[in-house]
Short mmCIF file of N, CA and C and ligand atoms in Angstrom, two decimals:
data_model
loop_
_atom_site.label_atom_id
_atom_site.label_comp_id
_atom_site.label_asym_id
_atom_site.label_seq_id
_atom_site.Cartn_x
_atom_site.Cartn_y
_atom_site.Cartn_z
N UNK A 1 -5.64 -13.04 -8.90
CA UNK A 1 -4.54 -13.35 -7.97
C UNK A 1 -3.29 -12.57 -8.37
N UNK A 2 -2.20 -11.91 -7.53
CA UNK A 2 -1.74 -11.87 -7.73
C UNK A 2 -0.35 -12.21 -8.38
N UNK A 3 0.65 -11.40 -8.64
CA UNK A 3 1.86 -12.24 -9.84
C UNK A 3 2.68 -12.90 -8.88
N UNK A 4 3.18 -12.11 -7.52
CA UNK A 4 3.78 -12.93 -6.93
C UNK A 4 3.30 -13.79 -5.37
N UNK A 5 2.08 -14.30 -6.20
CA UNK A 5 1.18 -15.25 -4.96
C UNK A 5 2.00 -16.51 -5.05
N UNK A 6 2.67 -17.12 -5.76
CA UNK A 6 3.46 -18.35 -5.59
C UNK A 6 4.25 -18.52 -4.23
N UNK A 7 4.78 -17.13 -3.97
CA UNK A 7 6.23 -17.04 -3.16
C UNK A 7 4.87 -16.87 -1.51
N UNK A 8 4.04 -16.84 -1.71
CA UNK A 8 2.87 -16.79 -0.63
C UNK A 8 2.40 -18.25 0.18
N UNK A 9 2.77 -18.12 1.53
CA UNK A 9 2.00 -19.61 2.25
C UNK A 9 0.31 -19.64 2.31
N UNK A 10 0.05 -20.81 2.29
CA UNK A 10 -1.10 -20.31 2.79
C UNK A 10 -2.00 -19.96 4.29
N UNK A 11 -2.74 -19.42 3.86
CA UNK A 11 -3.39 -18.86 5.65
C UNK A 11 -3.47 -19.78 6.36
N UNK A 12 -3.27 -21.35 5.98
CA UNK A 12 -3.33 -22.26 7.31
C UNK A 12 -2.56 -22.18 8.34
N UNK A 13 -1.65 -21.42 7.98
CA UNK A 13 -0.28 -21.02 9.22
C UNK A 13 -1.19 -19.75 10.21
N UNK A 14 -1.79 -19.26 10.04
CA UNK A 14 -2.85 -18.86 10.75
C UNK A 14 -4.03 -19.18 11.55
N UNK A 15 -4.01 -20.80 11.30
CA UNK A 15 -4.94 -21.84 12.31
C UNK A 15 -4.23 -21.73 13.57
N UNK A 16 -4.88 -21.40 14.53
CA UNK A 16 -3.90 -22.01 15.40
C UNK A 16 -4.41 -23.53 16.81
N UNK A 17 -3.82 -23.95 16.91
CA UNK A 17 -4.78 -25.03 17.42
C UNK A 17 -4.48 -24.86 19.10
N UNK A 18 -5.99 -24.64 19.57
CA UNK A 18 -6.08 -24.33 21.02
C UNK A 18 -6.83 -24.98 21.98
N UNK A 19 -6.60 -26.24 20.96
CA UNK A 19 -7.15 -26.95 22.30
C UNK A 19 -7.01 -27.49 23.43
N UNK A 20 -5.58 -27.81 23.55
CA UNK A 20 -5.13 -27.44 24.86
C UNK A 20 -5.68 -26.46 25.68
N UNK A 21 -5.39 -25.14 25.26
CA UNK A 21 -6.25 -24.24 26.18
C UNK A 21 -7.67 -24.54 26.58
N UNK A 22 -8.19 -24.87 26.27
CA UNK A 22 -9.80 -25.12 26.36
C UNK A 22 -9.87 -26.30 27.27
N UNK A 23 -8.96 -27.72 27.55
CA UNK A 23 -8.88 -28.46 28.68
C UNK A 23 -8.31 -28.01 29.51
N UNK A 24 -7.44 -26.91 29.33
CA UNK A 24 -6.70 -26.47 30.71
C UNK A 24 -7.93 -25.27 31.64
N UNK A 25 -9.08 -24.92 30.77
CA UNK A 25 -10.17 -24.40 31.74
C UNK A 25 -9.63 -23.01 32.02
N UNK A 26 -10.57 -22.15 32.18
CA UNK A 26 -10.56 -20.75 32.30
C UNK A 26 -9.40 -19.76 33.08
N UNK A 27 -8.64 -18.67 32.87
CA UNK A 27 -7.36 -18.61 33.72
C UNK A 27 -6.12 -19.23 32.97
N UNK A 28 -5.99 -19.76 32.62
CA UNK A 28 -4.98 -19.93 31.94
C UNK A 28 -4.69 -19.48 30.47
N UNK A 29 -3.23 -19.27 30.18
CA UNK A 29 -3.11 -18.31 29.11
C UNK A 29 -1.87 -18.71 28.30
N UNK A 30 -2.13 -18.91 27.34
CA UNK A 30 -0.58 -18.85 26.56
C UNK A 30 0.04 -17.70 25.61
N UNK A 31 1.61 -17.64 26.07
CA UNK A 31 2.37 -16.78 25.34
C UNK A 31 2.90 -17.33 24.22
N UNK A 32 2.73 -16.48 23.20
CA UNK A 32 4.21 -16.88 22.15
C UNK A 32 4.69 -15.82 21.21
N UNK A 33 5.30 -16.10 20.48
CA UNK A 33 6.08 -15.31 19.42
C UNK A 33 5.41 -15.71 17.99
N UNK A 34 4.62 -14.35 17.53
CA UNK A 34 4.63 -15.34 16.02
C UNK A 34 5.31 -14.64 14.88
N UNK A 35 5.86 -15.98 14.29
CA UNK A 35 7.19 -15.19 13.16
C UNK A 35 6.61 -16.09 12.00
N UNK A 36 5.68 -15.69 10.86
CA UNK A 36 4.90 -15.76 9.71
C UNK A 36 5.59 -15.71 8.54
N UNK A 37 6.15 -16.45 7.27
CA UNK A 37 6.64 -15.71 6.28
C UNK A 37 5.46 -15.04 5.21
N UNK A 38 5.87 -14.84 4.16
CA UNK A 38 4.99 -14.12 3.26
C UNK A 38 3.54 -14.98 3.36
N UNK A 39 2.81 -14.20 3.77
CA UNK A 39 1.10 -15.58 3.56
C UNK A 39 0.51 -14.33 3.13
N UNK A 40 -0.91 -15.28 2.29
CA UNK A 40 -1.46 -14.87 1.82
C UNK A 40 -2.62 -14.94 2.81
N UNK A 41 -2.99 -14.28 3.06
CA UNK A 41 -4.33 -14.08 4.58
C UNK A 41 -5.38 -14.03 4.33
N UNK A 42 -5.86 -13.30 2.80
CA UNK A 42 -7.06 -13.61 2.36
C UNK A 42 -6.91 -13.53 1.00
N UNK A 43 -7.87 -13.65 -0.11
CA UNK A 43 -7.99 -12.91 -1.67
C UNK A 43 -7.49 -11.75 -1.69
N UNK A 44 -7.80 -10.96 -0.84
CA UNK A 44 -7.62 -9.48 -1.23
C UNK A 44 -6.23 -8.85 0.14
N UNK A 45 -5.61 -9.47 0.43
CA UNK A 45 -4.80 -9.32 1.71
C UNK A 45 -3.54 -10.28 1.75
N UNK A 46 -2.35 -9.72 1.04
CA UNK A 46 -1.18 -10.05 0.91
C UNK A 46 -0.38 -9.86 2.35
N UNK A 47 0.46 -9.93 2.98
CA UNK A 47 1.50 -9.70 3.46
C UNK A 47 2.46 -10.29 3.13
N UNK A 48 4.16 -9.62 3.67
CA UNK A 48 5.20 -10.24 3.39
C UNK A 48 5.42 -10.75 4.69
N UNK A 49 5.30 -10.56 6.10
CA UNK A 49 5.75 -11.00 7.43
C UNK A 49 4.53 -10.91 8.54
N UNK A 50 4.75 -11.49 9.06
CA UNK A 50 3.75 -11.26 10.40
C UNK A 50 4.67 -11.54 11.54
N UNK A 51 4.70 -10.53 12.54
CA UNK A 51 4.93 -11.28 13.51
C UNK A 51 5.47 -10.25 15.10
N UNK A 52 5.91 -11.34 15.89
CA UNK A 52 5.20 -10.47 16.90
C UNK A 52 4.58 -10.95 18.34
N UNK A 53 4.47 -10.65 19.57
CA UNK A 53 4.17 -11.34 20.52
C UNK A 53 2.29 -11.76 20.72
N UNK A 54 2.24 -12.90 20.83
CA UNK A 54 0.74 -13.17 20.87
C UNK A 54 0.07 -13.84 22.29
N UNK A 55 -0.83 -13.40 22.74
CA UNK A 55 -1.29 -13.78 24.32
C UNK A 55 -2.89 -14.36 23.74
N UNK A 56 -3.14 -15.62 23.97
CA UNK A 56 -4.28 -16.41 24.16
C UNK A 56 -4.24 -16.71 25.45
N UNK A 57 -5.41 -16.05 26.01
CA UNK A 57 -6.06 -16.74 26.93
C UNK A 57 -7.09 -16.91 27.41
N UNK A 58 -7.80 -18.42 28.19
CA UNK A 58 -9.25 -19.09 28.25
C UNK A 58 -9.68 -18.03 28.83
N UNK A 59 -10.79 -17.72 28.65
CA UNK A 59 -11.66 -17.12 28.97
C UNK A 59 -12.85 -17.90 29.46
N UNK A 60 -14.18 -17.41 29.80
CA UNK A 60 -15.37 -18.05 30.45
C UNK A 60 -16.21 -18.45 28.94
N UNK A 61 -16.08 -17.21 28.39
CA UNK A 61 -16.91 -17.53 26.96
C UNK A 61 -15.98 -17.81 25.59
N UNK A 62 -14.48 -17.78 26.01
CA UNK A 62 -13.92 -18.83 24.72
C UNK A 62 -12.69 -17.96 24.99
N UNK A 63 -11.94 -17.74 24.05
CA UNK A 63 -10.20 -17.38 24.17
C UNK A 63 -10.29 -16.03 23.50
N UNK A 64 -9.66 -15.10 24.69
CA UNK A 64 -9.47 -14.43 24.42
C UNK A 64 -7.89 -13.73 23.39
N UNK A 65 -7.89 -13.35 22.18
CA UNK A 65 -6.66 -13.35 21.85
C UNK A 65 -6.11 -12.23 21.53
N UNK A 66 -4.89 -11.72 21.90
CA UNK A 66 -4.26 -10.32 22.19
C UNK A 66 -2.98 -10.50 21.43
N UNK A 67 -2.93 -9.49 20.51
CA UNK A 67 -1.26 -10.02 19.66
C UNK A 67 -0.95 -7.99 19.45
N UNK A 68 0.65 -8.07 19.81
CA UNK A 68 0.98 -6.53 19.29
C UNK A 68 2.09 -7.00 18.02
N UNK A 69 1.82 -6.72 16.48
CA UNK A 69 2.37 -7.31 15.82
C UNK A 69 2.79 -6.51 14.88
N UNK A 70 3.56 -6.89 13.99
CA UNK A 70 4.20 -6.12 13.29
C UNK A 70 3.78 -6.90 11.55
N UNK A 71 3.34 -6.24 10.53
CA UNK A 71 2.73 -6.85 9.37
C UNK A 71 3.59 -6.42 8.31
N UNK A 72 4.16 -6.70 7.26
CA UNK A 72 4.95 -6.21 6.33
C UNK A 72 3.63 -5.96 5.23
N UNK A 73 3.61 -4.97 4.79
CA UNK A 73 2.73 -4.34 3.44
C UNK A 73 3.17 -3.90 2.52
N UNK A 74 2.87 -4.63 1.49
CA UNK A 74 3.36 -3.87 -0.02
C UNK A 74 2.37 -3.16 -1.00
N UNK A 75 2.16 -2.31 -0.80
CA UNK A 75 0.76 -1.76 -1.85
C UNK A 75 1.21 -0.52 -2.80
N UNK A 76 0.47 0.12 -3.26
CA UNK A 76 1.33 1.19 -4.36
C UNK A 76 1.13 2.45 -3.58
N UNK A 77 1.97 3.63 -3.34
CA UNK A 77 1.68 4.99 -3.13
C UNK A 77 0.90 5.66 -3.32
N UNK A 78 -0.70 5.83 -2.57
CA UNK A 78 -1.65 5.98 -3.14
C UNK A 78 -1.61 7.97 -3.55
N UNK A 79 -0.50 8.13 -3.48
CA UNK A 79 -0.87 9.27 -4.47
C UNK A 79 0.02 9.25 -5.95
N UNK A 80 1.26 8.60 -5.70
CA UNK A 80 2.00 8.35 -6.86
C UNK A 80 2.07 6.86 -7.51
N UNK A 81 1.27 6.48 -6.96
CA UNK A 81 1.53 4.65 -7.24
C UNK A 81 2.55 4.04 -7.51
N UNK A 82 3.30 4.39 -7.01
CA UNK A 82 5.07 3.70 -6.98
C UNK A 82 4.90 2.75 -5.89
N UNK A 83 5.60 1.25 -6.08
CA UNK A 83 5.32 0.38 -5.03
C UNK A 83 6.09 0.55 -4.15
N UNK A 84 5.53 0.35 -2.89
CA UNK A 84 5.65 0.71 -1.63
C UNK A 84 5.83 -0.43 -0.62
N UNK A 85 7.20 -0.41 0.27
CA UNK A 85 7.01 -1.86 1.32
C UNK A 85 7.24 -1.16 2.52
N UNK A 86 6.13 -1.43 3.22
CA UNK A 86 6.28 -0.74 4.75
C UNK A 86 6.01 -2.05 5.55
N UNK A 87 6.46 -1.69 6.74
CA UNK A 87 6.07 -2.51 7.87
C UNK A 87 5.03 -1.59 8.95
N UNK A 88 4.03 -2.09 9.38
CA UNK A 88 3.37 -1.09 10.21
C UNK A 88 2.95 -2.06 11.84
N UNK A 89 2.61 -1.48 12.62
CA UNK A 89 2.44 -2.22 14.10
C UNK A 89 0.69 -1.90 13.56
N UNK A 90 0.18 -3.08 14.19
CA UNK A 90 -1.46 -3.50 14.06
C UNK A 90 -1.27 -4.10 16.13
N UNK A 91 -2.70 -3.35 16.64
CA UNK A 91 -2.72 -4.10 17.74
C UNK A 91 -4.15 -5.05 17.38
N UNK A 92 -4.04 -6.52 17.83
CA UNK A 92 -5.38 -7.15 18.01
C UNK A 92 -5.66 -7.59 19.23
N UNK A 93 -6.91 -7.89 19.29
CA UNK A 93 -7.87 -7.91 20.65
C UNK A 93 -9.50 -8.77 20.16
N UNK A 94 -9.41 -9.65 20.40
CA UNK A 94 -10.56 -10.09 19.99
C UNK A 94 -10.87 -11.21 20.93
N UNK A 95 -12.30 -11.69 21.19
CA UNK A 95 -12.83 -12.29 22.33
C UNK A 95 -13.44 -13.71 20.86
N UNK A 96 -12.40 -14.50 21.10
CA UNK A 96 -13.21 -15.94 19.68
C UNK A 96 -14.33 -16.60 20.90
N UNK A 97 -15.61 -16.36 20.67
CA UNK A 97 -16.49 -17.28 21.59
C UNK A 97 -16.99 -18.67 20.91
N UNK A 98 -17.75 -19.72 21.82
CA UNK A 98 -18.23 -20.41 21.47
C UNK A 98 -19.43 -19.96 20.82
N UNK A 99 -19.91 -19.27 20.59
CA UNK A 99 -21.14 -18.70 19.99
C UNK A 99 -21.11 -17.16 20.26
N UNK A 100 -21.37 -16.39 18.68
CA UNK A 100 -20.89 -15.31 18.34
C UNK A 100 -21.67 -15.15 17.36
N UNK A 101 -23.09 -14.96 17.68
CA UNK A 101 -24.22 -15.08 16.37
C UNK A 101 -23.81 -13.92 15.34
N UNK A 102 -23.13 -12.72 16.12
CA UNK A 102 -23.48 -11.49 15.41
C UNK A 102 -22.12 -11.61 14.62
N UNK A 103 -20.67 -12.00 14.93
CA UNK A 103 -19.91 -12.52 14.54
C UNK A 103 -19.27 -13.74 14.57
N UNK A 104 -19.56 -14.37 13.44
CA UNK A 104 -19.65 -15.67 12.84
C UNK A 104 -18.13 -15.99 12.78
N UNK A 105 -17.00 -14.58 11.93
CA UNK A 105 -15.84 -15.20 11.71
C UNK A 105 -15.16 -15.14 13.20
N UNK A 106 -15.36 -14.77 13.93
CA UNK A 106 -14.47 -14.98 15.55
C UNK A 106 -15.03 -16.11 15.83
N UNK A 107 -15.11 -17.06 15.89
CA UNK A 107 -15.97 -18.07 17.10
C UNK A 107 -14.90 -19.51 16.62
N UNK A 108 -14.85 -20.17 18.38
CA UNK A 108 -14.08 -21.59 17.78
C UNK A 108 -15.31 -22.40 17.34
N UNK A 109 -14.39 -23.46 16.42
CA UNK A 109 -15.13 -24.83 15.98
C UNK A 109 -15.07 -25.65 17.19
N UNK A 110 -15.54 -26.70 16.84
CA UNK A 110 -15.59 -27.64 18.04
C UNK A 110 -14.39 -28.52 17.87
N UNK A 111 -13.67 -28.15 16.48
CA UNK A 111 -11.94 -29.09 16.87
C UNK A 111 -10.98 -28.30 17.15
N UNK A 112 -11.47 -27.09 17.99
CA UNK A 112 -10.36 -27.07 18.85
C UNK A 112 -9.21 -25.65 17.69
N UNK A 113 -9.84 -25.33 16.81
CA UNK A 113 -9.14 -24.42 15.87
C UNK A 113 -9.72 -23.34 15.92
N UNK A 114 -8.77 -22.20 16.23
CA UNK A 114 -8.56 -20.83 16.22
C UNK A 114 -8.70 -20.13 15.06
N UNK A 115 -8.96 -19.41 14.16
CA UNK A 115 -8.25 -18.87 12.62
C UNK A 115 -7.85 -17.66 13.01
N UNK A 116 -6.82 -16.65 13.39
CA UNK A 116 -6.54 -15.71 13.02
C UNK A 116 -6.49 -14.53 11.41
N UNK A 117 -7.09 -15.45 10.71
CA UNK A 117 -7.05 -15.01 9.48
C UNK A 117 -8.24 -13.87 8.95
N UNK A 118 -8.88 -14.08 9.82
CA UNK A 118 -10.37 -12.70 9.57
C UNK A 118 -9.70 -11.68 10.31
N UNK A 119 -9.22 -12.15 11.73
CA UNK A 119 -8.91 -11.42 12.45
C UNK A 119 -7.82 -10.23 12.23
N UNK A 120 -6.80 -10.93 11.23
CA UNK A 120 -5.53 -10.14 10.84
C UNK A 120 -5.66 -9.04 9.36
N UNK A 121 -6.97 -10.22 8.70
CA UNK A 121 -7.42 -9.39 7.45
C UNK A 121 -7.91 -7.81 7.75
N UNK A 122 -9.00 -8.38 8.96
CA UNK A 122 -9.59 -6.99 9.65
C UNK A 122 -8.56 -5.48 9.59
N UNK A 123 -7.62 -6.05 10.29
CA UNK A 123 -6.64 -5.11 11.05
C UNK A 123 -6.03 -4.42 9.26
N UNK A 124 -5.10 -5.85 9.06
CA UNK A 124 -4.83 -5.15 7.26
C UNK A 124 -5.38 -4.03 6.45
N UNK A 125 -6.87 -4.80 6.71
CA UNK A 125 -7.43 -3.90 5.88
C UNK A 125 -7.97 -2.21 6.22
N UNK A 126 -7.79 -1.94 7.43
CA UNK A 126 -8.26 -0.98 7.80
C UNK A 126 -7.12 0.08 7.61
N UNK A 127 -5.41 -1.14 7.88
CA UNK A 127 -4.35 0.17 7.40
C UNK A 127 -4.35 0.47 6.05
N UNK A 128 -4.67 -0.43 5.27
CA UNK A 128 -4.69 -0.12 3.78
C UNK A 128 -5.70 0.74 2.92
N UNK A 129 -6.80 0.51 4.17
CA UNK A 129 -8.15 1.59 3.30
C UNK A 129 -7.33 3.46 3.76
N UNK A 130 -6.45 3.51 4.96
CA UNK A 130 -6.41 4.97 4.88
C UNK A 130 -4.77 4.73 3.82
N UNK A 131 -4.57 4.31 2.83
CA UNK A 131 -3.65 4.42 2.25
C UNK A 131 -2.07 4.53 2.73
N UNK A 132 -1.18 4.13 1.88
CA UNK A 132 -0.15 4.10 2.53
C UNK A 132 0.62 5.33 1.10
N UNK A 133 1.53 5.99 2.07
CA UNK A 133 2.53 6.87 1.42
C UNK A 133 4.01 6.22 1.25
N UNK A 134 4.60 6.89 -0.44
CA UNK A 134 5.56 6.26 -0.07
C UNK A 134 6.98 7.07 0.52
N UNK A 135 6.60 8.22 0.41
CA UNK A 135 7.16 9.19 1.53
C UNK A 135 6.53 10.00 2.23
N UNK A 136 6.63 10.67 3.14
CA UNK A 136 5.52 11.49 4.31
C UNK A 136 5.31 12.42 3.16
N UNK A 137 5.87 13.16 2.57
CA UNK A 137 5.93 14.26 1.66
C UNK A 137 5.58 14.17 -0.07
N UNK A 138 5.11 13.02 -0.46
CA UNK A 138 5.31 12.60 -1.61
C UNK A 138 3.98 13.60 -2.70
N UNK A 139 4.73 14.21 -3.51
CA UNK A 139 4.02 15.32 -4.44
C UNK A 139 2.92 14.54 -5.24
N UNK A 140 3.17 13.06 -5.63
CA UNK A 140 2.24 12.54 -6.29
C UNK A 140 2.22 12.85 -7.75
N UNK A 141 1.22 12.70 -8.49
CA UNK A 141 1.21 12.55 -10.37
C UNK A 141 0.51 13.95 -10.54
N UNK A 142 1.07 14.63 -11.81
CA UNK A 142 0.58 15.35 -12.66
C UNK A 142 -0.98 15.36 -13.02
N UNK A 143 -2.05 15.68 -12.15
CA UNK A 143 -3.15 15.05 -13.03
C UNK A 143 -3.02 15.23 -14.40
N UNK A 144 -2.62 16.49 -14.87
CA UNK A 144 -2.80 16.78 -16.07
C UNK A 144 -2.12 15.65 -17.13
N UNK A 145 -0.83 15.14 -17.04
CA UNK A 145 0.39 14.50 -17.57
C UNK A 145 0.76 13.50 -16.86
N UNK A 146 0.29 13.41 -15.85
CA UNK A 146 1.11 12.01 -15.39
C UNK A 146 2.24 11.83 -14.56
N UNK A 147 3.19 13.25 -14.72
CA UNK A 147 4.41 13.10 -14.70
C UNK A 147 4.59 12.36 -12.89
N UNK A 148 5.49 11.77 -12.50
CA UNK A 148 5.62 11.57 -11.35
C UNK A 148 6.61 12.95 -10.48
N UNK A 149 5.85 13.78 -9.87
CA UNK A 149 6.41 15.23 -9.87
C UNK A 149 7.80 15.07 -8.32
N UNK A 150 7.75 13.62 -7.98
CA UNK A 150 8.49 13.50 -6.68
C UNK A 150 10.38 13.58 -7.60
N UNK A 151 10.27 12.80 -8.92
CA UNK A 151 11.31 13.00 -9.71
C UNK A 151 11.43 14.34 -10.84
N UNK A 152 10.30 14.77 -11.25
CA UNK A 152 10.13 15.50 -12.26
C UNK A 152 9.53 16.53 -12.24
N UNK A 153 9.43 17.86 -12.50
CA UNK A 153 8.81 18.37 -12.84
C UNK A 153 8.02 18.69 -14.40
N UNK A 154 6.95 19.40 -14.57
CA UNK A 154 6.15 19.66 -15.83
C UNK A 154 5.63 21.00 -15.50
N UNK A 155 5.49 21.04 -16.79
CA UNK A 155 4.46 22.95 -17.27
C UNK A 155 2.98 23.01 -17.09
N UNK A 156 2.83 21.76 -16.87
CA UNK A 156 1.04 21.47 -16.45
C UNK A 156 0.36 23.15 -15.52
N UNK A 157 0.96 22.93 -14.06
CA UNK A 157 0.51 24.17 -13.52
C UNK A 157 0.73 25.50 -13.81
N UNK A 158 1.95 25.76 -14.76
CA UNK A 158 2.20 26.96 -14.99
C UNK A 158 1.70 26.86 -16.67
N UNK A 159 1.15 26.70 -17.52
CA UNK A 159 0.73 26.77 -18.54
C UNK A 159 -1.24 26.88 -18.11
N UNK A 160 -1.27 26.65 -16.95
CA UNK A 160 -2.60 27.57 -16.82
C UNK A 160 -2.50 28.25 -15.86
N UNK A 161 -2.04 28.87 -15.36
CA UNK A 161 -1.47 30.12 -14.79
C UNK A 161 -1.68 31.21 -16.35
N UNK A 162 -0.38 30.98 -17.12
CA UNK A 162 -0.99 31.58 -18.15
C UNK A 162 -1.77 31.59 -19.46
N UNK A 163 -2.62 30.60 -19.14
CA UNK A 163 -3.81 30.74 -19.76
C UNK A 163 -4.72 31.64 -19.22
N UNK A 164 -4.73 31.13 -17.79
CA UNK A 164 -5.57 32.67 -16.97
C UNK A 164 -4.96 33.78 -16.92
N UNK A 165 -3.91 33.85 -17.18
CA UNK A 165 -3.41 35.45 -17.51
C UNK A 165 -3.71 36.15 -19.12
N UNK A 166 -3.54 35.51 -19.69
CA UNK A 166 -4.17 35.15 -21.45
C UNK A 166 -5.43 35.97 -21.25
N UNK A 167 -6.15 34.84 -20.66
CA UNK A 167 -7.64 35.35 -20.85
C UNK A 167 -7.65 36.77 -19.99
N UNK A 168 -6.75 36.82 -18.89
CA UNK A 168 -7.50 38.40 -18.23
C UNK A 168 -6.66 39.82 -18.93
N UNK A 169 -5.44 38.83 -19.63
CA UNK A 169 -5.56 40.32 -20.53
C UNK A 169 -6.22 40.36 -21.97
N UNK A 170 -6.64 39.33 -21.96
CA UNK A 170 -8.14 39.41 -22.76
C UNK A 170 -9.54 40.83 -22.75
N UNK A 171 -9.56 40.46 -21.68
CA UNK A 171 -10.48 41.26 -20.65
C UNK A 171 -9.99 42.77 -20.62
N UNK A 172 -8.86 42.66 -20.12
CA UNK A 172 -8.44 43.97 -20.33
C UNK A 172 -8.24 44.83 -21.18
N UNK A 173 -7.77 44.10 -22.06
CA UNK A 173 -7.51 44.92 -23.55
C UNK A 173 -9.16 45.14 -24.00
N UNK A 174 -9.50 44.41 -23.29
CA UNK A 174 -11.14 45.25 -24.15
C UNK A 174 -11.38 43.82 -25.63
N UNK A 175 -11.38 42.95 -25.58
CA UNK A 175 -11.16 41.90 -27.06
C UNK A 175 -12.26 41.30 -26.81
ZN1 ZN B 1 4.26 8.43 -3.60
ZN1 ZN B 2 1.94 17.89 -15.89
#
């Protein structure tokens, strides 16, 4: 777990309860706003914010749910690993049915509860597998040294530069 999972709600703020919708019968739809603080969404899926306009509505085979949202992410610079807080827009779209053999985590229970929490992990995780930068331009680490080259430079690349010059007047001189 992480160090600062304390300051984290938990994903139950991600239940959402729709059962209303489901007596109000197919065609009907609800709007809202969702404004999330820091939750923890899954084991492996932090955010600091969620939030953002969200459209549920009944459908024939269960609720359909449509959110254009905005997610706060903190992960490290995956080329310099300096921590990083972005906010990024995630669109979701997902059809929760009463039966969803092939997907198990979309489907309602029979009390009437929604989870957005697979649903948002999904999205998370797909911005986080193509990595996040912590500038468009960021030079990243020294393999050789480490150095973080966005503050620093090092002799790493130019000390084999002339090593390969070394060796080709190696070559040349005949040695
Ligand atoms: Zn970086
Ligand atoms: Zn170096």
């Amino acid at each position: 777990m992480k160090p600062f999972a304390n300051n984290y709600v938990s994903n139950r703020v991600l239940k959402l309860n729709i059962g209303f919708l489901l007596t109000a019968g197919p065609g009907h739809s609800h709007d809202s706003t969702f404004d999330v603080p820091a939750v923890r969404v899954a084991d492996d899926v932090f955010l600091k914010y969620i939030k953002g306009p969200i459209r549920l509505s009944r459908a024939k085979e269960g609720i359909l749910v449509q959110g254009d949202l905005e997610i706060g992410i903190e992960d490290e610079c995956y080329r310099c690993l300096e921590p990083v807080s972005r906010s990024i827009n995630i669109k979701i779209e997902e059809l929760y049915g009463y039966q969803s053999p092939g997907n198990a985590e979309f489907r309602l229970y029979d009390d009437g509860i929604l989870d957005l929490a697979p649903l948002v992990r999904a999205e998370a995780l797909i911005v986080l597998s193509r990595g996040i930068l912590c500038r468009e331009n960021c030079k990243g680490l020294c393999p050789e040294c480490g150095t973080n080259l966005n503050y620093e430079t090092c002799d790493c690349a130019l000390e084999g530069i002339d090593l390969r010059f070394a060796q080709l007047k190696e070559l040349l001189d005949g040695k």
